[in-house]
Tab-separated table of C-alpha atoms in Angstrom:
chain	number	residue	atom	x	y	z
J	925	MET	CA	1.761	-73.229	162.540
J	926	PRO	CA	4.030	-71.595	159.933
J	927	ASN	CA	2.634	-68.222	158.681
J	928	ASP	CA	2.496	-69.432	155.101
J	929	LEU	CA	0.030	-72.199	156.052
J	930	ARG	CA	-2.489	-69.899	157.840
J	931	PRO	CA	-4.246	-68.637	154.667
J	932	ILE	CA	-4.680	-72.222	153.484
J	933	GLU	CA	-6.074	-73.406	156.791
J	934	THR	CA	-8.391	-70.395	156.978
J	935	THR	CA	-9.661	-71.044	153.440
J	936	ARG	CA	-10.303	-74.723	154.385
J	937	LEU	CA	-12.194	-73.600	157.525
J	938	VAL	CA	-14.264	-71.153	155.503
J	939	TRP	CA	-15.189	-73.904	153.006
J	940	LEU	CA	-16.066	-76.374	155.796
J	941	ILE	CA	-18.277	-73.947	157.697
J	942	GLY	CA	-19.759	-72.691	154.458
J	943	GLY	CA	-20.848	-76.223	153.649
J	944	ILE	CA	-22.459	-76.447	157.057
J	945	ARG	CA	-24.293	-73.132	156.599
J	946	LYS	CA	-25.641	-73.783	153.098
J	947	PHE	CA	-29.065	-74.864	154.656
J	948	GLN	CA	-29.534	-71.720	156.634
J	949	ASP	CA	-33.008	-70.199	156.504
J	950	THR	CA	-34.429	-73.074	154.467
J	951	PRO	CA	-36.988	-75.797	155.357
J	952	ALA	CA	-34.210	-78.279	155.323
J	953	GLY	CA	-32.210	-76.203	157.754
J	954	TYR	CA	-35.126	-75.907	160.106
J	955	GLY	CA	-35.662	-79.696	159.879
J	956	ILE	CA	-32.019	-80.480	160.684
J	957	ALA	CA	-32.064	-77.966	163.609
J	958	THR	CA	-35.273	-79.586	164.996
J	959	GLY	CA	-33.765	-82.999	164.619
J	960	LEU	CA	-30.528	-82.023	166.362
J	961	THR	CA	-32.523	-80.492	169.264
J	962	LEU	CA	-34.711	-83.528	169.712
J	963	GLY	CA	-31.680	-85.749	169.501
J	964	GLY	CA	-29.962	-83.718	172.234
J	965	ILE	CA	-33.034	-83.938	174.445
J	966	ALA	CA	-33.192	-87.714	173.892
J	967	ILE	CA	-29.536	-88.169	174.850
J	968	ARG	CA	-29.918	-85.997	177.866
J	969	GLU	CA	-32.987	-88.061	178.936
J	970	LEU	CA	-31.001	-91.272	178.600
J	971	LEU	CA	-28.157	-89.901	180.648
J	972	ASP	CA	-30.470	-88.399	183.268
J	973	PRO	CA	-29.483	-90.613	186.111
J	974	TYR	CA	-25.801	-89.496	185.706
J	975	LEU	CA	-26.401	-85.705	185.084
J	976	ALA	CA	-27.375	-83.074	187.480
J	977	LEU	CA	-27.526	-80.134	185.155
J	978	PRO	CA	-30.781	-79.873	183.135
J	979	TYR	CA	-29.307	-77.899	180.145
J	980	VAL	CA	-25.954	-79.601	179.845
J	981	LEU	CA	-26.515	-80.918	176.254
J	982	LEU	CA	-28.914	-78.134	175.122
J	983	PHE	CA	-26.390	-75.443	174.503
J	984	PRO	CA	-24.121	-77.361	172.109
J	985	THR	CA	-27.169	-78.479	170.030
J	986	MET	CA	-28.447	-74.868	170.079
J	987	VAL	CA	-25.049	-73.746	168.624
J	988	ILE	CA	-25.005	-76.299	165.930
J	989	ALA	CA	-28.631	-75.710	165.063
J	990	ALA	CA	-28.044	-71.945	164.644
J	991	LEU	CA	-24.958	-72.655	162.482
J	992	VAL	CA	-26.786	-75.057	160.299
J	993	GLY	CA	-30.258	-73.663	160.157
J	994	GLY	CA	-29.712	-69.962	160.844
J	995	ARG	CA	-30.905	-67.518	163.467
J	996	LYS	CA	-34.550	-68.511	163.476
J	997	ALA	CA	-33.571	-72.209	163.726
J	998	GLY	CA	-31.352	-71.374	166.698
J	999	ILE	CA	-34.249	-69.589	168.437
J	1000	LEU	CA	-36.494	-72.564	167.719
J	1001	ALA	CA	-33.914	-74.959	169.143
J	1002	ALA	CA	-33.632	-72.741	172.284
J	1003	ILE	CA	-37.418	-72.671	172.796
J	1004	ILE	CA	-37.829	-76.424	172.231
J	1005	GLY	CA	-34.868	-77.331	174.524
J	1006	GLY	CA	-35.986	-74.873	177.170
J	1007	LEU	CA	-39.468	-76.229	177.348
J	1008	ALA	CA	-38.274	-79.788	177.478
J	1009	ALA	CA	-35.820	-79.095	180.289
J	1010	TRP	CA	-38.487	-77.197	182.125
J	1011	TYR	CA	-40.978	-80.100	181.962
J	1012	LEU	CA	-38.535	-83.060	182.289
J	1013	TRP	CA	-35.709	-82.095	184.459
J	1014	ILE	CA	-36.528	-79.036	186.663
J	1015	PRO	CA	-38.266	-79.922	189.924
J	1016	PRO	CA	-41.056	-80.666	190.226
J	1017	ARG	CA	-40.364	-82.985	187.337
J	1018	GLY	CA	-43.179	-83.842	184.890
J	1019	SER	CA	-44.917	-80.546	185.659
J	1020	TRP	CA	-44.923	-76.911	184.399
J	1021	LYS	CA	-44.773	-75.670	187.956
J	1022	LEU	CA	-41.568	-74.101	189.306
J	1023	GLU	CA	-40.165	-74.165	192.819
J	1024	TRP	CA	-39.413	-70.693	194.160
J	1025	PRO	CA	-36.718	-69.414	193.847
J	1026	ALA	CA	-34.506	-72.203	192.372
J	1027	GLY	CA	-36.818	-73.066	189.430
J	1028	HIS	CA	-37.485	-69.472	188.471
J	1029	ILE	CA	-33.812	-68.512	188.689
J	1030	SER	CA	-32.877	-71.670	186.630
J	1031	VAL	CA	-35.252	-70.801	183.810
J	1032	ALA	CA	-34.249	-67.131	183.799
J	1033	LEU	CA	-30.504	-68.070	183.655
J	1034	TYR	CA	-31.284	-70.477	180.774
J	1035	ALA	CA	-33.113	-67.683	178.813
J	1036	PHE	CA	-30.256	-65.289	179.457
J	1037	SER	CA	-27.593	-67.803	178.444
J	1038	ALA	CA	-29.439	-68.851	175.345
J	1039	ALA	CA	-29.771	-65.209	174.215
J	1040	VAL	CA	-26.006	-64.737	174.681
J	1041	VAL	CA	-25.160	-67.873	172.797
J	1042	LEU	CA	-27.420	-66.955	169.909
J	1043	LEU	CA	-25.955	-63.486	169.672
J	1044	VAL	CA	-22.468	-64.992	169.606
J	1045	VAL	CA	-23.441	-67.480	166.898
J	1046	ARG	CA	-25.019	-64.552	164.986
J	1047	GLY	CA	-21.758	-62.695	165.159
J	1048	LEU	CA	-19.980	-65.887	163.913
J	1049	ASN	CA	-22.305	-66.143	161.004
J	1050	GLU	CA	-21.760	-62.591	160.082
J	1051	THR	CA	-18.047	-63.148	160.318
J	1052	MET	CA	-18.294	-66.218	158.018
J	1053	ARG	CA	-20.320	-64.350	155.564
J	1054	THR	CA	-17.572	-61.661	155.446
J	1055	LEU	CA	-14.956	-64.309	155.004
J	1056	GLU	CA	-16.825	-65.969	152.207
J	1057	ARG	CA	-17.146	-62.660	150.353
J	1058	GLU	CA	-13.461	-62.035	150.799
J	1059	ARG	CA	-12.762	-65.613	149.563
J	1060	ASP	CA	-14.978	-65.082	146.518
J	1061	LEU	CA	-13.314	-61.647	145.977
J	1062	SER	CA	-9.839	-63.117	146.240
J	1063	SER	CA	-10.773	-65.817	143.723
J	1064	THR	CA	-12.103	-63.237	141.294
J	1065	LEU	CA	-9.038	-60.999	141.753
J	1066	PHE	CA	-6.743	-63.917	141.136
J	1067	LYS	CA	-8.543	-64.892	137.947
J	1068	GLU	CA	-8.539	-61.334	136.723
J	1069	LEU	CA	-4.896	-60.961	137.634
J	1070	GLN	CA	-4.088	-64.197	135.711
J	1071	HIS	CA	-5.960	-62.926	132.664
J	1072	ARG	CA	-4.417	-59.402	132.841
J	1073	THR	CA	-0.915	-60.794	133.375
J	1074	ALA	CA	-1.285	-62.974	130.301
J	1075	ASN	CA	-2.483	-60.056	128.297
J	1076	ASN	CA	0.367	-57.831	129.554
J	1077	LEU	CA	2.917	-60.557	128.754
J	1078	GLN	CA	1.472	-60.763	125.226
J	1079	VAL	CA	1.849	-57.024	124.890
J	1080	VAL	CA	5.421	-57.161	126.232
J	1081	SER	CA	6.297	-60.059	123.789
J	1082	ALA	CA	4.904	-58.166	120.859
J	1083	MET	CA	6.694	-54.924	121.846
J	1084	LEU	CA	10.074	-56.650	122.336
J	1085	GLN	CA	9.792	-58.445	118.956
J	1086	ARG	CA	9.013	-55.201	117.273
J	1087	ASN	CA	11.692	-53.311	119.136
J	1088	ARG	CA	14.320	-55.922	118.319
J	1089	ALA	CA	13.587	-55.614	114.674
J	1090	LEU	CA	13.783	-51.845	114.872
J	1091	VAL	CA	17.077	-51.950	116.693
J	1092	LEU	CA	18.471	-54.375	114.226
J	1093	ARG	CA	17.541	-51.992	111.385
J	1094	HIS	CA	18.540	-48.847	113.182
J	1095	PRO	CA	21.045	-49.562	116.070
J	1096	GLU	CA	21.201	-45.953	116.939
J	1097	THR	CA	17.550	-45.895	118.169
J	1098	ALA	CA	18.259	-48.505	120.988
J	1099	PRO	CA	18.283	-45.912	123.804
J	1100	GLU	CA	15.012	-44.416	122.557
J	1101	VAL	CA	13.404	-47.914	122.171
J	1102	ILE	CA	14.449	-48.867	125.666
J	1103	ASP	CA	13.095	-45.695	127.233
J	1104	ALA	CA	9.830	-46.137	125.357
J	1105	ALA	CA	9.532	-49.714	126.703
J	1106	ALA	CA	10.372	-48.671	130.222
J	1107	THR	CA	7.625	-45.938	130.020
J	1108	ARG	CA	5.034	-48.460	128.804
J	1109	PHE	CA	5.927	-50.806	131.671
J	1110	GLU	CA	5.593	-47.929	134.203
J	1111	VAL	CA	2.203	-47.070	132.845
J	1112	MET	CA	1.064	-50.630	133.024
J	1113	SER	CA	2.232	-50.908	136.639
J	1114	ARG	CA	0.349	-47.754	137.658
J	1115	ILE	CA	-2.863	-48.962	136.092
J	1116	ASN	CA	-2.634	-52.263	137.867
J	1117	ARG	CA	-2.122	-50.527	141.247
J	1118	LEU	CA	-5.128	-48.338	140.695
J	1119	LEU	CA	-7.498	-51.130	139.717
J	1120	TYR	CA	-6.516	-54.229	141.734
J	1121	SER	CA	-7.772	-52.961	145.077
J	1122	PRO	CA	-9.872	-55.486	147.022
J	1123	ASP	CA	-12.547	-52.838	147.592
J	1124	MET	CA	-12.858	-51.926	143.897
J	1125	GLN	CA	-15.442	-54.113	142.198
J	1126	ILE	CA	-17.236	-51.368	140.301
J	1127	VAL	CA	-15.270	-48.324	139.060
J	1128	LEU	CA	-16.841	-44.819	139.040
J	1129	MET	CA	-15.251	-43.604	135.861
J	1130	GLY	CA	-15.378	-39.832	136.390
J	1131	PRO	CA	-12.888	-39.454	139.217
J	1132	PHE	CA	-11.047	-42.626	138.091
J	1133	LEU	CA	-10.229	-41.174	134.677
J	1134	GLU	CA	-8.910	-38.046	136.393
J	1135	THR	CA	-6.612	-40.094	138.643
J	1136	LEU	CA	-5.620	-42.316	135.769
J	1137	THR	CA	-4.535	-39.520	133.469
J	1138	SER	CA	-2.575	-37.875	136.225
J	1139	GLU	CA	-0.746	-41.202	136.860
J	1140	ILE	CA	-0.051	-41.709	133.096
J	1141	LEU	CA	1.404	-38.148	132.695
J	1142	GLY	CA	3.492	-38.779	135.782
J	1143	ALA	CA	4.852	-41.990	134.163
J	1144	LEU	CA	5.496	-39.995	130.911
J	1145	SER	CA	7.227	-37.182	132.799
J	1146	SER	CA	5.007	-34.741	130.837
J	1147	SER	CA	3.875	-31.530	132.495
J	1148	ALA	CA	3.164	-29.656	129.301
J	1149	ILE	CA	-0.041	-31.522	128.442
J	1150	LEU	CA	-3.356	-30.380	130.006
J	1151	VAL	CA	-5.876	-33.222	130.269
J	1152	THR	CA	-9.551	-32.410	130.830
J	1153	CYS	CA	-11.930	-35.217	131.801
J	1154	ARG	CA	-15.607	-34.421	131.261
J	1155	PRO	CA	-17.915	-34.998	134.275
J	1156	CYS	CA	-19.138	-38.626	134.293
J	1157	ASP	CA	-21.230	-40.619	136.696
J	1158	ILE	CA	-20.892	-43.972	134.764
J	1159	GLU	CA	-19.914	-47.138	136.667
J	1160	LEU	CA	-18.072	-49.937	134.899
J	1161	SER	CA	-16.857	-53.319	135.872
J	1162	ARG	CA	-13.189	-53.564	136.672
J	1163	THR	CA	-12.569	-55.602	133.520
J	1164	LYS	CA	-13.978	-52.912	131.220
J	1165	ALA	CA	-12.311	-50.181	133.276
J	1166	MET	CA	-9.016	-51.956	132.838
J	1167	VAL	CA	-9.352	-52.097	129.062
J	1168	LEU	CA	-10.434	-48.491	128.833
J	1169	SER	CA	-7.481	-47.621	131.032
J	1170	SER	CA	-5.074	-49.346	128.756
J	1171	ILE	CA	-6.610	-47.641	125.652
J	1172	THR	CA	-6.405	-44.233	127.374
J	1173	ALA	CA	-2.771	-44.847	128.263
J	1174	GLU	CA	-1.902	-45.747	124.676
J	1175	LEU	CA	-3.712	-42.734	123.218
J	1176	LEU	CA	-2.154	-40.346	125.694
J	1177	THR	CA	1.254	-41.828	125.226
J	1178	ASN	CA	0.877	-41.432	121.453
J	1179	SER	CA	-0.218	-37.790	121.802
J	1180	ALA	CA	2.768	-37.045	124.127
J	1181	LYS	CA	5.219	-38.602	121.716
J	1182	HIS	CA	3.796	-37.457	118.295
J	1183	ALA	CA	1.106	-34.839	118.593
J	1184	PHE	CA	2.881	-31.997	120.474
J	1185	SER	CA	6.074	-30.129	120.047
J	1186	GLY	CA	5.283	-27.966	122.989
J	1187	PRO	CA	2.184	-27.462	125.332
J	1188	GLY	CA	-1.002	-29.193	124.294
J	1189	SER	CA	-4.415	-30.236	125.567
J	1190	VAL	CA	-6.390	-33.465	125.629
J	1191	VAL	CA	-10.110	-33.930	126.330
J	1192	ILE	CA	-11.483	-37.311	127.449
J	1193	GLY	CA	-15.135	-38.190	127.986
J	1194	LEU	CA	-17.420	-41.222	128.556
J	1195	GLU	CA	-21.254	-41.131	128.158
J	1196	ARG	CA	-24.247	-43.307	127.432
J	1197	LYS	CA	-25.633	-42.722	123.928
J	1198	ASP	CA	-27.936	-44.715	121.699
J	1199	GLY	CA	-27.733	-47.796	123.847
J	1200	THR	CA	-23.975	-47.877	124.068
J	1201	TYR	CA	-21.068	-46.428	126.053
J	1202	VAL	CA	-19.256	-43.845	123.936
J	1203	PHE	CA	-15.585	-43.134	124.928
J	1204	THR	CA	-14.147	-40.069	123.263
J	1205	TYR	CA	-10.576	-38.803	123.096
J	1206	SER	CA	-9.256	-35.708	121.344
J	1207	ASP	CA	-6.136	-33.699	121.242
J	1208	ASP	CA	-5.213	-30.412	119.575
J	1209	GLY	CA	-1.965	-31.632	118.249
J	1210	ARG	CA	-0.506	-31.613	114.769
J	1211	GLY	CA	-2.441	-34.680	113.663
J	1212	TYR	CA	-1.346	-37.366	111.220
J	1213	ASP	CA	-2.370	-39.216	108.133
J	1214	THR	CA	-4.643	-42.056	109.279
J	1215	THR	CA	-4.186	-43.854	106.022
J	1216	ALA	CA	-0.408	-43.929	106.206
J	1217	PRO	CA	0.982	-47.513	106.420
J	1218	ALA	CA	3.649	-46.625	108.944
J	1219	ARG	CA	0.950	-45.303	111.269
J	1220	SER	CA	-1.388	-48.228	110.842
J	1221	GLU	CA	1.393	-50.674	111.572
J	1222	GLY	CA	2.546	-48.902	114.730
J	1223	LEU	CA	2.580	-50.952	117.973
J	1224	GLY	CA	0.453	-48.428	119.852
J	1225	SER	CA	-2.233	-48.627	117.150
J	1226	ARG	CA	-2.136	-52.384	117.108
J	1227	ILE	CA	-2.516	-52.576	120.898
J	1228	ILE	CA	-5.416	-50.169	120.859
J	1229	ALA	CA	-7.191	-52.111	118.090
J	1230	ALA	CA	-6.664	-55.414	119.966
J	1231	LEU	CA	-8.010	-53.830	123.216
J	1232	VAL	CA	-11.108	-52.511	121.422
J	1233	ALA	CA	-11.778	-55.931	119.907
J	1234	GLN	CA	-11.313	-57.540	123.282
J	1235	ILE	CA	-14.334	-55.785	124.655
J	1236	GLY	CA	-16.367	-56.138	121.440
J	1237	GLY	CA	-16.205	-52.454	120.650
J	1238	THR	CA	-15.815	-50.329	117.547
J	1239	MET	CA	-13.456	-47.498	116.986
J	1240	GLU	CA	-13.457	-44.469	114.631
J	1241	THR	CA	-10.481	-42.130	114.162
J	1242	ARG	CA	-10.231	-38.780	112.537
J	1243	SER	CA	-6.971	-36.771	112.415
J	1244	GLY	CA	-5.811	-33.626	110.779
J	1245	PRO	CA	-4.174	-30.239	111.330
J	1246	GLY	CA	-6.671	-29.537	114.063
J	1247	GLY	CA	-5.871	-32.581	116.027
J	1248	THR	CA	-6.761	-36.224	116.554
J	1249	PHE	CA	-10.316	-37.412	117.469
J	1250	VAL	CA	-11.090	-41.004	118.565
J	1251	THR	CA	-14.507	-42.443	119.261
J	1252	ILE	CA	-14.950	-45.874	120.748
J	1253	ARG	CA	-18.417	-47.526	121.245
J	1254	LEU	CA	-18.947	-50.511	123.497
J	1255	ALA	CA	-22.040	-52.380	124.697
J	1256	LEU	CA	-23.692	-51.425	127.966
J	1257	THR	CA	-23.482	-55.101	129.286
């Protein structure tokens, strides 16, 4: 089978067995398992003149019963089948007596084999649960990736349109515009690599912000800015963490480009307060006039405003000679 078909076939197998296992540990599952076992006993009884082995049809029905009904249903099938075989097909037939040593050995081997079979099926069920979780995770990651890619492409489109207009007005700024775009793409790439890990469903924001700011400064090639992340034990969904990451990247990029002419410092924090998450960002740069039209129309400011609106948050900004202070509030849910 070609390698590119294996994931598809595996997914189909997971869906098929998942459909079979949907009755596990339910009354319906126990009923199906009991019916399968009784059916296997009936068929074995019909074929009795042609079969020498008493348990020949019991093990397959036991496996199917355990897959359909779960571990307890499998044990129930093993007990019912074992008792039926003991009474009907182990000499002396039609009796609970056992001939020594053949009858005792036969029952003991059945009990041992049934236990092994049920353990194997239990392992298979655990494997299928893991595959189902991975399937669901892959689906979630794919949907999130689609959404994030669409958002990133919108940002890229807006940035290219703005940069095109800027270059047309001031052709001499073309190298600077291209460098800024390349930096933003690099930052977006690093954020995606950090967050789109199969193991990362919930993000512990304290250590994550430290890693994130280090990656952003690396993309900006800025070693003169000292970033301090306040201790934080808050966990966020990957979606909210992604949005806050993008906001942090835009704020830190703006500080690196406009706030400092030399070394500078930035402090970032995230806390629960008054029924909301409060994200704070401050730098000790030169500040700017928050009412200036040029500032309010900047691409970075528009991106931040769009990201805050995306998660239903609110933002307050103060800036002056002592630096810039940004407070973003978002709902706990």
